[in-house]
Each structure stands twice: as C-alpha cells, then as structure tokens.
Tab-separated table of C-alpha atoms in Angstrom:
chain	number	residue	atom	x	y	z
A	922	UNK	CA	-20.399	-26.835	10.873
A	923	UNK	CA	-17.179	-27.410	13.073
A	924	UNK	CA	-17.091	-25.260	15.842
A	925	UNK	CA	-13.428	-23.454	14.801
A	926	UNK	CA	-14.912	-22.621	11.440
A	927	UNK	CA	-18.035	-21.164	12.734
A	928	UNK	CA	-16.117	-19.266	14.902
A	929	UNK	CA	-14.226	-18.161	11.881
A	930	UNK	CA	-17.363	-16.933	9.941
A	931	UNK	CA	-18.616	-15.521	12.794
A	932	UNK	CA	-15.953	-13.251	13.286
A	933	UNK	CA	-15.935	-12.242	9.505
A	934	UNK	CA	-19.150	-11.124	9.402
A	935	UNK	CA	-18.677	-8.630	13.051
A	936	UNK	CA	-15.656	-7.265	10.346
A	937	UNK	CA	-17.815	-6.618	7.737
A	938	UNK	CA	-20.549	-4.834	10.110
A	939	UNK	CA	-18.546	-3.033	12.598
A	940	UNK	CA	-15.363	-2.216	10.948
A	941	UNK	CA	-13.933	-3.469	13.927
A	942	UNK	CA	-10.802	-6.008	13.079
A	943	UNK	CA	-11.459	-9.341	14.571
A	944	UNK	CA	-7.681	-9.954	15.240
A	945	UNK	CA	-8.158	-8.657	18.615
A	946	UNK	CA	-11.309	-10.994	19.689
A	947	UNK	CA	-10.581	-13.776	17.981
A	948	UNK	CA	-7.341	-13.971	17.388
A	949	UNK	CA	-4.830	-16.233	14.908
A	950	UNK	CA	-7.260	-19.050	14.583
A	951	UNK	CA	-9.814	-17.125	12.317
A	952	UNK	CA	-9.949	-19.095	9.253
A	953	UNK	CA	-6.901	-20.949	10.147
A	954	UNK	CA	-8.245	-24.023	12.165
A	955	UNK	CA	-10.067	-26.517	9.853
A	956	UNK	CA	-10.993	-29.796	10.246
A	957	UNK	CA	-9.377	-32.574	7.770
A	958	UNK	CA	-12.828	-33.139	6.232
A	959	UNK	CA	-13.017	-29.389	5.305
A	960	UNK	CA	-9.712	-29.771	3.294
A	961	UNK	CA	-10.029	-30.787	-0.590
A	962	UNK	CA	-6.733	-32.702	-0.671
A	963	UNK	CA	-4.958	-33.291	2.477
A	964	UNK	CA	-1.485	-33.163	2.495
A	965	UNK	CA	-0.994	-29.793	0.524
A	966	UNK	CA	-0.503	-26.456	0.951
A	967	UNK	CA	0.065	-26.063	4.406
A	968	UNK	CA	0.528	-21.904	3.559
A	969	UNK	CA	-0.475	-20.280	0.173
A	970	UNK	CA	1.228	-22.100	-2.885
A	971	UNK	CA	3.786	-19.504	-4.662
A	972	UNK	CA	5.216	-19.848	-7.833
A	973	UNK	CA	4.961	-18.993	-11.767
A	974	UNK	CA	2.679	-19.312	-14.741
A	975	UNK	CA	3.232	-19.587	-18.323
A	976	UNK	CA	-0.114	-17.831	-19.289
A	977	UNK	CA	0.484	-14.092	-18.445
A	978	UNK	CA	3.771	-13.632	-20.698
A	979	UNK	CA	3.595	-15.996	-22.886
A	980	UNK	CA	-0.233	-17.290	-23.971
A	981	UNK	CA	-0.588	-20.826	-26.106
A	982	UNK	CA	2.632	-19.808	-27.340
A	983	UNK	CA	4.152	-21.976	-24.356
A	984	UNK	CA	7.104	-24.315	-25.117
A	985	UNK	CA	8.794	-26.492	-23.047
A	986	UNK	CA	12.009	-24.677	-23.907
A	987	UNK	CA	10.233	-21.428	-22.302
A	988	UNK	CA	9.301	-23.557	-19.366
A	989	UNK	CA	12.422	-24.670	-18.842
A	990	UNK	CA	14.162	-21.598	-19.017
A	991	UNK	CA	11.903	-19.895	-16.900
A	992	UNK	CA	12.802	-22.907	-14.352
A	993	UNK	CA	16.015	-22.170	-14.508
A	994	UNK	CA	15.951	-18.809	-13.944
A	995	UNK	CA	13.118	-18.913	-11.314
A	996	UNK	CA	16.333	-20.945	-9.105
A	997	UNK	CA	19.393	-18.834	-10.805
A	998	UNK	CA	17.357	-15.700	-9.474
A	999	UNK	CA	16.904	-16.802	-6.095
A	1000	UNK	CA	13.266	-16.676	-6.432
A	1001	UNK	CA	12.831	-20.319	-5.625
A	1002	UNK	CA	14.811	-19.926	-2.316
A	1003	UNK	CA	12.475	-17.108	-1.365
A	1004	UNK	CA	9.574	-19.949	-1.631
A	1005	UNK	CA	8.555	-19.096	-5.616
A	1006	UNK	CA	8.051	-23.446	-6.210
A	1007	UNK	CA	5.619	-24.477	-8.430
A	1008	UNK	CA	6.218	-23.810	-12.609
A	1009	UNK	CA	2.517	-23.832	-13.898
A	1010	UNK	CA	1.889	-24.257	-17.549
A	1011	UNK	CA	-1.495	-23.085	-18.262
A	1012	UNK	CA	-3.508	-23.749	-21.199
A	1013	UNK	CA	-2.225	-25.334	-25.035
A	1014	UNK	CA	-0.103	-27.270	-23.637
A	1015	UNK	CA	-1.581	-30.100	-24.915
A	1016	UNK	CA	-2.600	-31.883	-28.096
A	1017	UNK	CA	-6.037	-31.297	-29.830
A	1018	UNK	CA	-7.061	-34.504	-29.491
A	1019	UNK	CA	-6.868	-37.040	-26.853
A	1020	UNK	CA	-4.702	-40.401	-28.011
A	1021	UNK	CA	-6.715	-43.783	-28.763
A	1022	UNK	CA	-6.713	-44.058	-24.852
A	1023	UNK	CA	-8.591	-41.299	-24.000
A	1024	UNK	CA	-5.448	-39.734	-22.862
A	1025	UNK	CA	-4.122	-36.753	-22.434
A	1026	UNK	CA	-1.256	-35.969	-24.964
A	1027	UNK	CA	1.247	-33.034	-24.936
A	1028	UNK	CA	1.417	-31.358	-28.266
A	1029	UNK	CA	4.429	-32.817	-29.949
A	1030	UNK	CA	5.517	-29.582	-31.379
A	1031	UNK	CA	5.975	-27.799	-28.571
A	1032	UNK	CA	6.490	-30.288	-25.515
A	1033	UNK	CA	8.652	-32.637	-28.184
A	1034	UNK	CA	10.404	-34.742	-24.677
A	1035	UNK	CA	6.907	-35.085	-23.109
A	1036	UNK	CA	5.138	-33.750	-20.083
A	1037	UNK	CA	6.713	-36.599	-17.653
A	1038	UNK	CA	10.378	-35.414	-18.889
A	1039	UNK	CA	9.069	-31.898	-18.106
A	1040	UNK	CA	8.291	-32.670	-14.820
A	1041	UNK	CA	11.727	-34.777	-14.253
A	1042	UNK	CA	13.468	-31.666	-15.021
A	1043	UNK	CA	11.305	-29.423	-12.632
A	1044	UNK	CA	11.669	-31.548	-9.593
A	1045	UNK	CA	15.469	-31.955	-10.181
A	1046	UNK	CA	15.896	-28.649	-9.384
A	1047	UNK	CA	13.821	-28.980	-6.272
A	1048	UNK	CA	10.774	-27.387	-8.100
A	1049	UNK	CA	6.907	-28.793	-8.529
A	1050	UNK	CA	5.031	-29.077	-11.507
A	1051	UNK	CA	1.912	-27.449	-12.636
A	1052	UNK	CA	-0.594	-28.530	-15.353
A	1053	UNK	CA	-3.820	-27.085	-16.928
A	1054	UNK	CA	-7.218	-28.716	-17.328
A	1055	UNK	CA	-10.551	-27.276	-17.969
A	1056	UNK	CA	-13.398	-28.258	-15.754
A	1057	UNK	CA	-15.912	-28.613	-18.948
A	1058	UNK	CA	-15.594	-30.185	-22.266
A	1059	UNK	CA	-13.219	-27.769	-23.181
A	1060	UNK	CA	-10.478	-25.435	-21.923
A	1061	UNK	CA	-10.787	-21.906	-21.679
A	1062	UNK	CA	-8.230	-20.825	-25.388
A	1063	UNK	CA	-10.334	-23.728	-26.984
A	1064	UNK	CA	-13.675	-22.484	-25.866
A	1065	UNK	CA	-12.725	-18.850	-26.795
A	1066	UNK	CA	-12.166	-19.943	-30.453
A	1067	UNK	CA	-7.891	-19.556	-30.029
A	1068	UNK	CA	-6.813	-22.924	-29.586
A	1069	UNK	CA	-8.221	-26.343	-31.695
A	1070	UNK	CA	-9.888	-29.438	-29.734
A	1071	UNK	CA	-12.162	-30.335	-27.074
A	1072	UNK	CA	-9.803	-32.014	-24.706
A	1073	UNK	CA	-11.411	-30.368	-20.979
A	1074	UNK	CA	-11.386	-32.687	-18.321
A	1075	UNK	CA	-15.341	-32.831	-18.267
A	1076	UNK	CA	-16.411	-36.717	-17.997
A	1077	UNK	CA	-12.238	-37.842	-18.396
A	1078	UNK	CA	-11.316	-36.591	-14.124
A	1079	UNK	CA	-10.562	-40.515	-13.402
A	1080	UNK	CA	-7.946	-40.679	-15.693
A	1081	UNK	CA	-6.580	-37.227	-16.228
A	1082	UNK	CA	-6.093	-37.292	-12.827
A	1083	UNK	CA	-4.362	-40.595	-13.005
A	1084	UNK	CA	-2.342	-39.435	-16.183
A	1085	UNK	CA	-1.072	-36.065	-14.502
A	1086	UNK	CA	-0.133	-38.577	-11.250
A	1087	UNK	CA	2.002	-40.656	-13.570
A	1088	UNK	CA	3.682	-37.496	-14.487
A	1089	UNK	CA	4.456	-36.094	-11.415
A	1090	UNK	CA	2.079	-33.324	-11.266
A	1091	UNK	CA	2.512	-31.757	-7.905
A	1092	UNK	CA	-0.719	-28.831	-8.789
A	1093	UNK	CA	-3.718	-29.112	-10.978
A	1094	UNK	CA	-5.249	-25.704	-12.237
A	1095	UNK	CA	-9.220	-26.576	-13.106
A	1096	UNK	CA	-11.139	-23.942	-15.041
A	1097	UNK	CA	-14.414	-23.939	-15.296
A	1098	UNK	CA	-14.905	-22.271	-18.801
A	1099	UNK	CA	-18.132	-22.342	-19.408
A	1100	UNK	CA	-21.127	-19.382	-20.074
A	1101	UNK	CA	-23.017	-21.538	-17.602
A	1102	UNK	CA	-22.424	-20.312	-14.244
A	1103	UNK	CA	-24.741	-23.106	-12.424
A	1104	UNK	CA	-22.934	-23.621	-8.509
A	1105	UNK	CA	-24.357	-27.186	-8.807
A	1106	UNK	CA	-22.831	-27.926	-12.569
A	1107	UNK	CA	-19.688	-26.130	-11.370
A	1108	UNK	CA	-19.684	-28.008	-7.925
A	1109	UNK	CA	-19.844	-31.645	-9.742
A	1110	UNK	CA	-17.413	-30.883	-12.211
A	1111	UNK	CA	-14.878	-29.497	-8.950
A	1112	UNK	CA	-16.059	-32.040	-6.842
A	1113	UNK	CA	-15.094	-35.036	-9.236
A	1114	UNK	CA	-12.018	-34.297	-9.814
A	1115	UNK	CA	-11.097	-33.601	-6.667
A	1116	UNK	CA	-12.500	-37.517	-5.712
A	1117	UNK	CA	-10.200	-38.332	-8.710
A	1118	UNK	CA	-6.772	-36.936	-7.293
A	1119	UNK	CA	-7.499	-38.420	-4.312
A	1120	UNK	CA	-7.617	-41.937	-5.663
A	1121	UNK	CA	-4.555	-41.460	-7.127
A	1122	UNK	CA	-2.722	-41.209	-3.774
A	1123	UNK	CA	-0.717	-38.542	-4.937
A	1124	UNK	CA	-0.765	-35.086	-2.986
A	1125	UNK	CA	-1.331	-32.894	-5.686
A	1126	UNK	CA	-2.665	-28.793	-5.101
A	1127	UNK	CA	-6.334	-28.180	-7.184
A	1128	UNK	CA	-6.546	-24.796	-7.921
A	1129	UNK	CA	-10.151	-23.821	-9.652
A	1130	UNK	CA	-11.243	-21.029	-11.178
A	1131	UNK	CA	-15.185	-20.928	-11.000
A	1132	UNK	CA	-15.147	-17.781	-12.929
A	1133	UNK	CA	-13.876	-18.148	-16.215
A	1134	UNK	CA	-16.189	-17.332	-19.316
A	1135	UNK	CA	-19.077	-16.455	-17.145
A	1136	UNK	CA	-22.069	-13.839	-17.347
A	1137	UNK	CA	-23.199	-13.654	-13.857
A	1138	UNK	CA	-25.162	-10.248	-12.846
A	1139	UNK	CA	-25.213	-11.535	-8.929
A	1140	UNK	CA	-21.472	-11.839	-8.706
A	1141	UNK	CA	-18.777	-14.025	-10.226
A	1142	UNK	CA	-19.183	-17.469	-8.262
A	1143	UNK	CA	-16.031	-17.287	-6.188
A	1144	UNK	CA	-16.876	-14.038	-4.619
A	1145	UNK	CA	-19.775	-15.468	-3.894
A	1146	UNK	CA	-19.499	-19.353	-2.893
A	1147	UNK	CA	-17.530	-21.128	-0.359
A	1148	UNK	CA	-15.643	-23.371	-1.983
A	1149	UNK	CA	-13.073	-24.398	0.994
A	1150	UNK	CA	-13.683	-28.491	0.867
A	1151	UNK	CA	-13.597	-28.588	-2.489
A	1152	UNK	CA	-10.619	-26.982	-3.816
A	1153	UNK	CA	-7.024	-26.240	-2.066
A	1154	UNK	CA	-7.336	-22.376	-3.638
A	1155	UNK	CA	-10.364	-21.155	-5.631
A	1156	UNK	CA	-9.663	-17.904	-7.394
A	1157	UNK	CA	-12.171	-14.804	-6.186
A	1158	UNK	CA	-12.564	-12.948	-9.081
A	1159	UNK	CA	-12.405	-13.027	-12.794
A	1160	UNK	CA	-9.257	-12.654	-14.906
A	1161	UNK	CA	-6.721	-9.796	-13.447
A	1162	UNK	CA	-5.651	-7.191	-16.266
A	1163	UNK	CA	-2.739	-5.231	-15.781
A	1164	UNK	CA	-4.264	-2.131	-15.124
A	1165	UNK	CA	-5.078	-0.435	-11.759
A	1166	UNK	CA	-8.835	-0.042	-11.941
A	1167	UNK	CA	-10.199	-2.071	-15.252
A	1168	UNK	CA	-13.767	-0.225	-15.516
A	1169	UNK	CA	-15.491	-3.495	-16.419
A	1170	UNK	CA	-18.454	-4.989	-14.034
A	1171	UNK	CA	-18.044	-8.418	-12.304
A	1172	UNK	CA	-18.387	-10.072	-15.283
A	1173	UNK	CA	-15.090	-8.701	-16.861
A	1174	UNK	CA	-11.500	-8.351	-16.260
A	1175	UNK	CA	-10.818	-7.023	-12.633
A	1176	UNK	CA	-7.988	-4.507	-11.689
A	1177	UNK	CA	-5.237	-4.533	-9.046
A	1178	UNK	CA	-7.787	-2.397	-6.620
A	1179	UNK	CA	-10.944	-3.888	-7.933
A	1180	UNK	CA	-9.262	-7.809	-7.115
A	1181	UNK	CA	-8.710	-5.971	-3.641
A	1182	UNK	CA	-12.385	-4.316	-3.571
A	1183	UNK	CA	-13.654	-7.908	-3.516
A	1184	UNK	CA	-10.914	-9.245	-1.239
A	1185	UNK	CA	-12.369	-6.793	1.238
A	1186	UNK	CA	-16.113	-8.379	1.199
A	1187	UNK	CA	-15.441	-11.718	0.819
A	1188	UNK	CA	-16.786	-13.993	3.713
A	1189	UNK	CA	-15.345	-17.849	3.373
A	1190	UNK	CA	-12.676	-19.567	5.886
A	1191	UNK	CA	-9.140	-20.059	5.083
A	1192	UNK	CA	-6.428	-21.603	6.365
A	1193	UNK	CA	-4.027	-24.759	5.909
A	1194	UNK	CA	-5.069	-26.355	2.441
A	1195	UNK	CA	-8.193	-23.875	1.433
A	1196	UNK	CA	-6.853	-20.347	0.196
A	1197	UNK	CA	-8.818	-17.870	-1.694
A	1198	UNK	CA	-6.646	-16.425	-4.871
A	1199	UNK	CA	-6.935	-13.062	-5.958
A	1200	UNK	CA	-5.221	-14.527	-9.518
A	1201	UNK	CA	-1.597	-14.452	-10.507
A	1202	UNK	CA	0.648	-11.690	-10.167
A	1203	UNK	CA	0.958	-9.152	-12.798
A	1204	UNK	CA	4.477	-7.808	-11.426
A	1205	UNK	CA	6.987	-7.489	-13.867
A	1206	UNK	CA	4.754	-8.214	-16.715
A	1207	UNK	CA	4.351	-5.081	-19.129
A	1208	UNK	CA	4.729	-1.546	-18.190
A	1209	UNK	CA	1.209	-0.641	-17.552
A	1210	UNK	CA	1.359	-0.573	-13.818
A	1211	UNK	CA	3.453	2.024	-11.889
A	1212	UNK	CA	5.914	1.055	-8.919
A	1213	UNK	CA	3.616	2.164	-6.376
A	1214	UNK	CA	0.728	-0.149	-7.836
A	1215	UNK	CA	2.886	-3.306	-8.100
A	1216	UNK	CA	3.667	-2.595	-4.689
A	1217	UNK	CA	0.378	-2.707	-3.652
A	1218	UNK	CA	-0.400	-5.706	-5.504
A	1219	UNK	CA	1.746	-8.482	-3.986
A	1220	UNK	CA	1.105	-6.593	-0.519
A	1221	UNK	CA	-2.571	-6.760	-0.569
A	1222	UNK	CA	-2.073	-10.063	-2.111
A	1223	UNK	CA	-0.372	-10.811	0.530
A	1224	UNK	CA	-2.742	-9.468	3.058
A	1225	UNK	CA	-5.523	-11.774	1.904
A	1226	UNK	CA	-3.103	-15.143	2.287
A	1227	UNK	CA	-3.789	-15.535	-1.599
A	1228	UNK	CA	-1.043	-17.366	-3.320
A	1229	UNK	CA	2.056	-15.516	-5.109
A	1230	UNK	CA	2.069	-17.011	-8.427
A	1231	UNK	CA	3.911	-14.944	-10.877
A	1232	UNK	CA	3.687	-14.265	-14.247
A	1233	UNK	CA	6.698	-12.514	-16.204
A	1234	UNK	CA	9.225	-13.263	-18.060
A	1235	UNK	CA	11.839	-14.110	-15.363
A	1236	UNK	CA	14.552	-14.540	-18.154
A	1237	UNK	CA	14.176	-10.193	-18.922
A	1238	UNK	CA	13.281	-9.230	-15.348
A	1239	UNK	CA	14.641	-6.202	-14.073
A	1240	UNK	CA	16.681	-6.341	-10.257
A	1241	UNK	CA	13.334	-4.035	-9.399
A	1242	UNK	CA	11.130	-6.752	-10.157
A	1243	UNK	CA	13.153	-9.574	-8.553
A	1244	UNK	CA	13.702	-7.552	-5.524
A	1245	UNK	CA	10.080	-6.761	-4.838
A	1246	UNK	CA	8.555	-10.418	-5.772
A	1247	UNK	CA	11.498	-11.672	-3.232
A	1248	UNK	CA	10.613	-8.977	-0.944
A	1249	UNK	CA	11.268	-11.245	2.619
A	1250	UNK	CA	8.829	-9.427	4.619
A	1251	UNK	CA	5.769	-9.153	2.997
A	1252	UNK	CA	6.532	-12.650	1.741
A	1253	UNK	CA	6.871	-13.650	5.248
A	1254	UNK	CA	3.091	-12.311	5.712
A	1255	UNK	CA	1.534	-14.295	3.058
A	1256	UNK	CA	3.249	-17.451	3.963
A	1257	UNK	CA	2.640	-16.594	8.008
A	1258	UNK	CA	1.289	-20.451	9.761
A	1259	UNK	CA	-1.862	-18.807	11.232
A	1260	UNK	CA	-2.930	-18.447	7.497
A	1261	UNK	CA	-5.738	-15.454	8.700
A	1262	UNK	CA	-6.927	-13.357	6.239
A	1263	UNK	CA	-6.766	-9.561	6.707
A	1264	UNK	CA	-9.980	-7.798	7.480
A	1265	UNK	CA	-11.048	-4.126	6.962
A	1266	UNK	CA	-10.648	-1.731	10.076
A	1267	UNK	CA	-11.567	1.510	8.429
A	1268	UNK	CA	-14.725	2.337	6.757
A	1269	UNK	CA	-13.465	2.981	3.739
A	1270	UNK	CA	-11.868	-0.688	3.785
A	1271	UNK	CA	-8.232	0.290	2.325
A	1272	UNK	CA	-6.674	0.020	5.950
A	1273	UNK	CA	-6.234	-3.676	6.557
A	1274	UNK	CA	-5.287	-6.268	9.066
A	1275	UNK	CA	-4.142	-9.972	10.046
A	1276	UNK	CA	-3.371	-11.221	13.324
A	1277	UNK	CA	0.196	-13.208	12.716
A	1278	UNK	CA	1.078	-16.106	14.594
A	1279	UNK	CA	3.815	-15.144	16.667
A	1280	UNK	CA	1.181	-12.578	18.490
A	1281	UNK	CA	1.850	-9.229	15.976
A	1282	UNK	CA	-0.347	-7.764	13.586
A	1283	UNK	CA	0.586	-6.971	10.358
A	1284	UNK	CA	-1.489	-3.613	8.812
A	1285	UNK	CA	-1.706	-2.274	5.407
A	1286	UNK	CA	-2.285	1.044	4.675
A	1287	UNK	CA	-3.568	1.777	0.711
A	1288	UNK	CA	-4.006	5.249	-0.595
A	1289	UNK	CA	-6.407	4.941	-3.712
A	1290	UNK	CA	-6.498	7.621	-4.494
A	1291	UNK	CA	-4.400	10.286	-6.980
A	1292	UNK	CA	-2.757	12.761	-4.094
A	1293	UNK	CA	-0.293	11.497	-1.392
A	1294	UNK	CA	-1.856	11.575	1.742
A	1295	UNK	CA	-0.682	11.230	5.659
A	1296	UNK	CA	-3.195	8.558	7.124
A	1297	UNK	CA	-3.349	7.512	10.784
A	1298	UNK	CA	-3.567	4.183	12.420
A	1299	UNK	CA	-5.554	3.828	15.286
A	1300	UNK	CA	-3.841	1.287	17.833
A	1301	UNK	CA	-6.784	0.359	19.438
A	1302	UNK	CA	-8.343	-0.400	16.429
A	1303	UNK	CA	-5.686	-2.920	15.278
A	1304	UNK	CA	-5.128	-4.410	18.828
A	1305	UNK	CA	-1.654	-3.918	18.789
A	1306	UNK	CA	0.379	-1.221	21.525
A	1307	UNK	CA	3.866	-2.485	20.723
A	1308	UNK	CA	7.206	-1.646	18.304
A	1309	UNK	CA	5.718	-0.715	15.010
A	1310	UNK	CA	8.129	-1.559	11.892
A	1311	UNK	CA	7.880	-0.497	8.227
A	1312	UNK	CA	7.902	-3.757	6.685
A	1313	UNK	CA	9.623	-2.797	3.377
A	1314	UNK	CA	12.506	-0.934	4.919
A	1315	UNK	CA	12.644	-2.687	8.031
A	1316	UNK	CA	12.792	0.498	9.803
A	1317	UNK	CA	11.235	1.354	12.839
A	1318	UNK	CA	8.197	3.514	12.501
A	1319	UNK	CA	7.204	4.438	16.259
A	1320	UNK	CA	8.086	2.717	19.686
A	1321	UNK	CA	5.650	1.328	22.082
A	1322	UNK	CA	2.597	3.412	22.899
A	1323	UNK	CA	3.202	5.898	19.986
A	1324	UNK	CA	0.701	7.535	17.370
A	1325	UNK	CA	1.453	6.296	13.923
A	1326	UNK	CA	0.663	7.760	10.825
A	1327	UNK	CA	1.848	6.830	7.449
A	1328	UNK	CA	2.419	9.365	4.444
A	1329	UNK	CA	1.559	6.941	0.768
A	1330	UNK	CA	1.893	7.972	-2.483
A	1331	UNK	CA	-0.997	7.580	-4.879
A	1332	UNK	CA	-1.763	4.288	-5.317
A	1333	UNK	CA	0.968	2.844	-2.946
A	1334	UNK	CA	0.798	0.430	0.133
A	1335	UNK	CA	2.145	0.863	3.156
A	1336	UNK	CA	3.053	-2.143	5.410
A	1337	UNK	CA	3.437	-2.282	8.695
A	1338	UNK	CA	4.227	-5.227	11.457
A	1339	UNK	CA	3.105	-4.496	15.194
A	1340	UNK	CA	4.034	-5.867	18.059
A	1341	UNK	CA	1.575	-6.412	21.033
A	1342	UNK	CA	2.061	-6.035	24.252
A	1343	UNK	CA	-1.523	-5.406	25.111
C-alpha cells in the first residue's frame, strides 16, 4: 500500500477509537493523496461529481422531453453555475432488447431523437451526460419485475462501454442488482467495465452501486469494502428513502440519519477520483422531510465529500429548495481540493469534522434528536483557535480564542468554518 494512503487509513482508524479528529495530526492529505494506480479512471472527478437524476421524481417513466427540461432548468435556475453538471438518466431508458449488434438501443418511445442527440443537447449547454447500466444480466426495474428485458451490462462491458463513448457519455452509473452479494462476482463485474471505459479513451465518471437487491446480514458491501481503484464513487449504503430514520436493517432502505450513521464508521480513502456516495439527494423531492432534515442532508452529505446529485423536479421547485441545493458554502465544503472526509469528534458521532485546504476546519453540529438543544464545541478537539463563522448565514459565531456553542433544532445541522491560528 502507498505510503499517503496508509497514512490515510491509519488516521481513520485513531478516529474511530479515540474520538479524537485526525484533522489536527494529519492534516488535509487524509484520504486526499492517491496514487494514479489507486484511481479507477484517471482524468475524472477531481472533487465529488454534482448533478441530477431522473430516478427519484420520475421512475421508468423518464422521457427525453423530461430530461431535457430538467436540463434546461438545471442552467435557467442557476444550479449549473453553482457546479450541479451532470443530467443522469437512470434506469428504462433503454429498449428491451439489444439490436442485432448486441447494442444498446434507447427505447424509441420515449428517447424518439436517440441517446447521442440527448447528449448533443446536454453538452451544448455546457452540461455532461449520464447513463444507466446494470452490472449483471439485468438492471435493477428489470430484475424487480417493473421493466421488460435483460439488457445489464453483464458479459456486453466492451461494447457498452464503447457504445456510451460514441455517445458522449461523460458518467456511467453501474448497479450491481443482483441477490448475490459475492465481493469477488461483484469485483469482476466492476472491474471489467472499468478496463472497458478505459479502452475507450474517453474520461468518463463510473459510479457503482454494490448494494442494490442484496440480502447481506454482515453489512451492505459498500459499507464494508474498499472499492477506491475500482470505481470513481461507490455508493455506501442501500437505496435512500425520504424519510429521516427508515426503521429497516442494512438490508433495506436507509434514512437521512441512518445514510449518516454509516458515513460515521466507514473506513476507506478518498480523495481526487475515488468518493464514497451516501446516494442522491432527496431535497426537494416530496414533502416527507422537514426543513431542518433537508438541511442536514446536503450538509452531512457534504461533510463526507459524497457527491450532490439531486433528484426533484427542478421544473416545480420552490426558491427554498433552489436556495439550499445552491447553498455556496456548504457547497464550497463538499467540493473543497483536499477532498478529506469528516470524522467523528464526539462520542456520540453527530459532531463532525474535515480539515479544508486552505488550513480551516469545517464542523458540523447534528441534533438527532426531538428537543432543541445548546451543544458545545470543544476547540481543542477540532484543532482550530481562530474566527469561527456560521456557514449558512455567513455570520460570525465567536472571535479568536472564544467558547462556542451552537443552539439546533431537532433534527437540524449546524455548520460551522474555523479558522486556525494554532
């Protein structure tokens, strides 16, 4: 193992023991300094990838009209400007069958112009283009029974990979979608079509999800597998649900706080072209979650350098949801060039940190629970003596050498930015 990403692991793992952040002894370059051979495909993803999906809003009922309406309005609303890039359509997006080529074919009812024409009109408006694929035979809506074919990328990587090239795919999402949660099955499957973009030449983002459709009891694999080398950003849990705290095991749908629960204890490296994803972003997408909970979201999303993809349907958003996906300083932490992850400082894990690379530290402060409550933060903890600022306001919070305490509402997030001058 390289000697920066040791280091990296190393430091992790005092975290997870002590509840001691590593920010102060080992500064920016935890999980940020990896070696070229450690990246899946170079070229990509310098910071997390941000964007939108079709698949939260709007299921196999995904049109190319939809996609490029939510293109447009992803630039009309400013939320490409604030770094929101890459359109994503998920799964049904293509035909049930491959064509007498073995090719992948978009189905012509929906995606009438074609999937190359799709991806002409993303990239003249200075977006990138996202495609599905499912790591097995089949993709996740077809092996759940909700979508006809067998058209999965199992056995076809060389040219699906060569087909999305042609189209100007800029980010491939791989599922794994099978019951069979086997790390050396899922690791071939990865592995083979991450060899495959790379023959093509073209720098394109592969985002797996080891999780999908499986049964684990030990953990869903990529809570519990490294898979930095192998994929640009491999999601951590299984599927998000809109809901604070879903009540399901590993196994099932995860919540807001459970994503972050797992966030917490995960030990892998990342940095410039390996991100862990906590899954897309359920802001804006139903009204299940309260302010204070979407808040926390993208900033403990943000926290854990995960990528911003969101989900809603920016054509109907409110100027709330806009506002807080475009929100410039918590955005600024996700996308921060020392690409740390934050790390735990209080034993019951909801007080967070990440060493940023101009020298501050950025905290989070999460109150779980159902009463407001005043919480302190302890300087020396955090390794940080200077200005402390309230990241969503911008307001200053205490001067140099001052206590700081924080008063959050149930379920909210505080975020803070601290100087150092020790």
């Amino acid at each position: 193992m390289e000697a920066s990403s040791m280091r990296g692991r190393l430091c992790v793992r005092v975290t997870s023991l002590l509840m001691v952040l590593v920010v102060a002894g080992c500064g920016g370059s935890v999980g940020h300094e990896v070696s070229e051979d450690a990246v899946a495909i170079p070229g990509v993803a310098a910071t997390p990838p941000m964007g939108w999906n079709s698949w939260n809003t709007f299921g196999c009922g995904v049109t190319e009209q939809i996609v490029r309406a939510q293109a447009d309005a992803l630039v009309s609303s400013g939320l490409a400007a604030a770094g929101y890039r890459y359109v994503v359509v998920d799964d049904c997006w293509q035909a049930p069958s491959r064509d007498p080529s073995g090719r992948l074919v978009a189905a012509p009812d929906r995606f009438p112009s074609g999937m190359d024409a799709l991806g002409d009109y993303l990239h003249a408006r200075g977006l990138r283009f996202g495609i599905y694929t499912g790591a097995g035979a089949r993709t996740c809506a077809q092996l759940n029974g909700t979508y006809p074919g067998d058209t999965g990328s199992r056995e076809h990587e060389t040219v699906d990979a060569q087909t999305f090239a042609a189209w100007g795919v800029d980010y491939v999402k791989d599922d794994w979608c099978s019951s069979d949660a086997d790390p050396s099955a899922q690791r071939s499957a990865f592995v083979a079509m991450r060899d495959a973009i790379r023959a093509t030449g073209r720098p394109m983002v592969l985002a797996i999800n080891p999780n999908s459709g499986i049964t684990a009891t030990d953990g869903v694999p990529g809570a519990v597998h490294d898979w930095g080398g192998v994929a640009t950003t491999t999601r951590l849990t299984n599927d998000i649900e809109s809901v604070w705290r879903s009540g399901q095991d590993a196994s099932g749908y995860q919540g807001i706080a459970d994503i972050a629960d797992a966030a917490r204890d995960a030990d892998v490296t990342v940095g410039a072209g390996r991100w862990l994803d906590l899954d897309m972003l359920e802001i804006g997408v139903g009204d299940s979650l309260t302010a204070a909970e979407q808040r926390s979201h993208l900033a403990l999303w943000a926290m854990a350098a995960s990528p911003l993809i969101a989900g809603n349907d920016l054509t109907r958003m409110s100027t709330t949801t806009r506002d807080l996906l475009a929100s410039t300083g918590i955005v600024a932490i996700d996308q921060d060039p020392a690409g740390a992850m934050a790390r735990a400082v209080t034993s019951d894990g909801w007080t967070r940190a990440r060493r940023l690379a101009d020298g501050s530290v950025a905290v989070s402060v999460t109150n779980p629970g159902d009463q407001t409550e005043t919480i302190p933060v302890d300087r020396s903890v955090v390794g940080a003596d200077g200005t402390t600022i309230d990241v969503w306001t911008g307001r200053e919070v205490a001067a140099a050498g001052q206590s700081i305490t924080v008063t959050v509402a149930p379920h909210d997030t505080a975020v803070l930015r601290i100087s150092r001058t020790v």
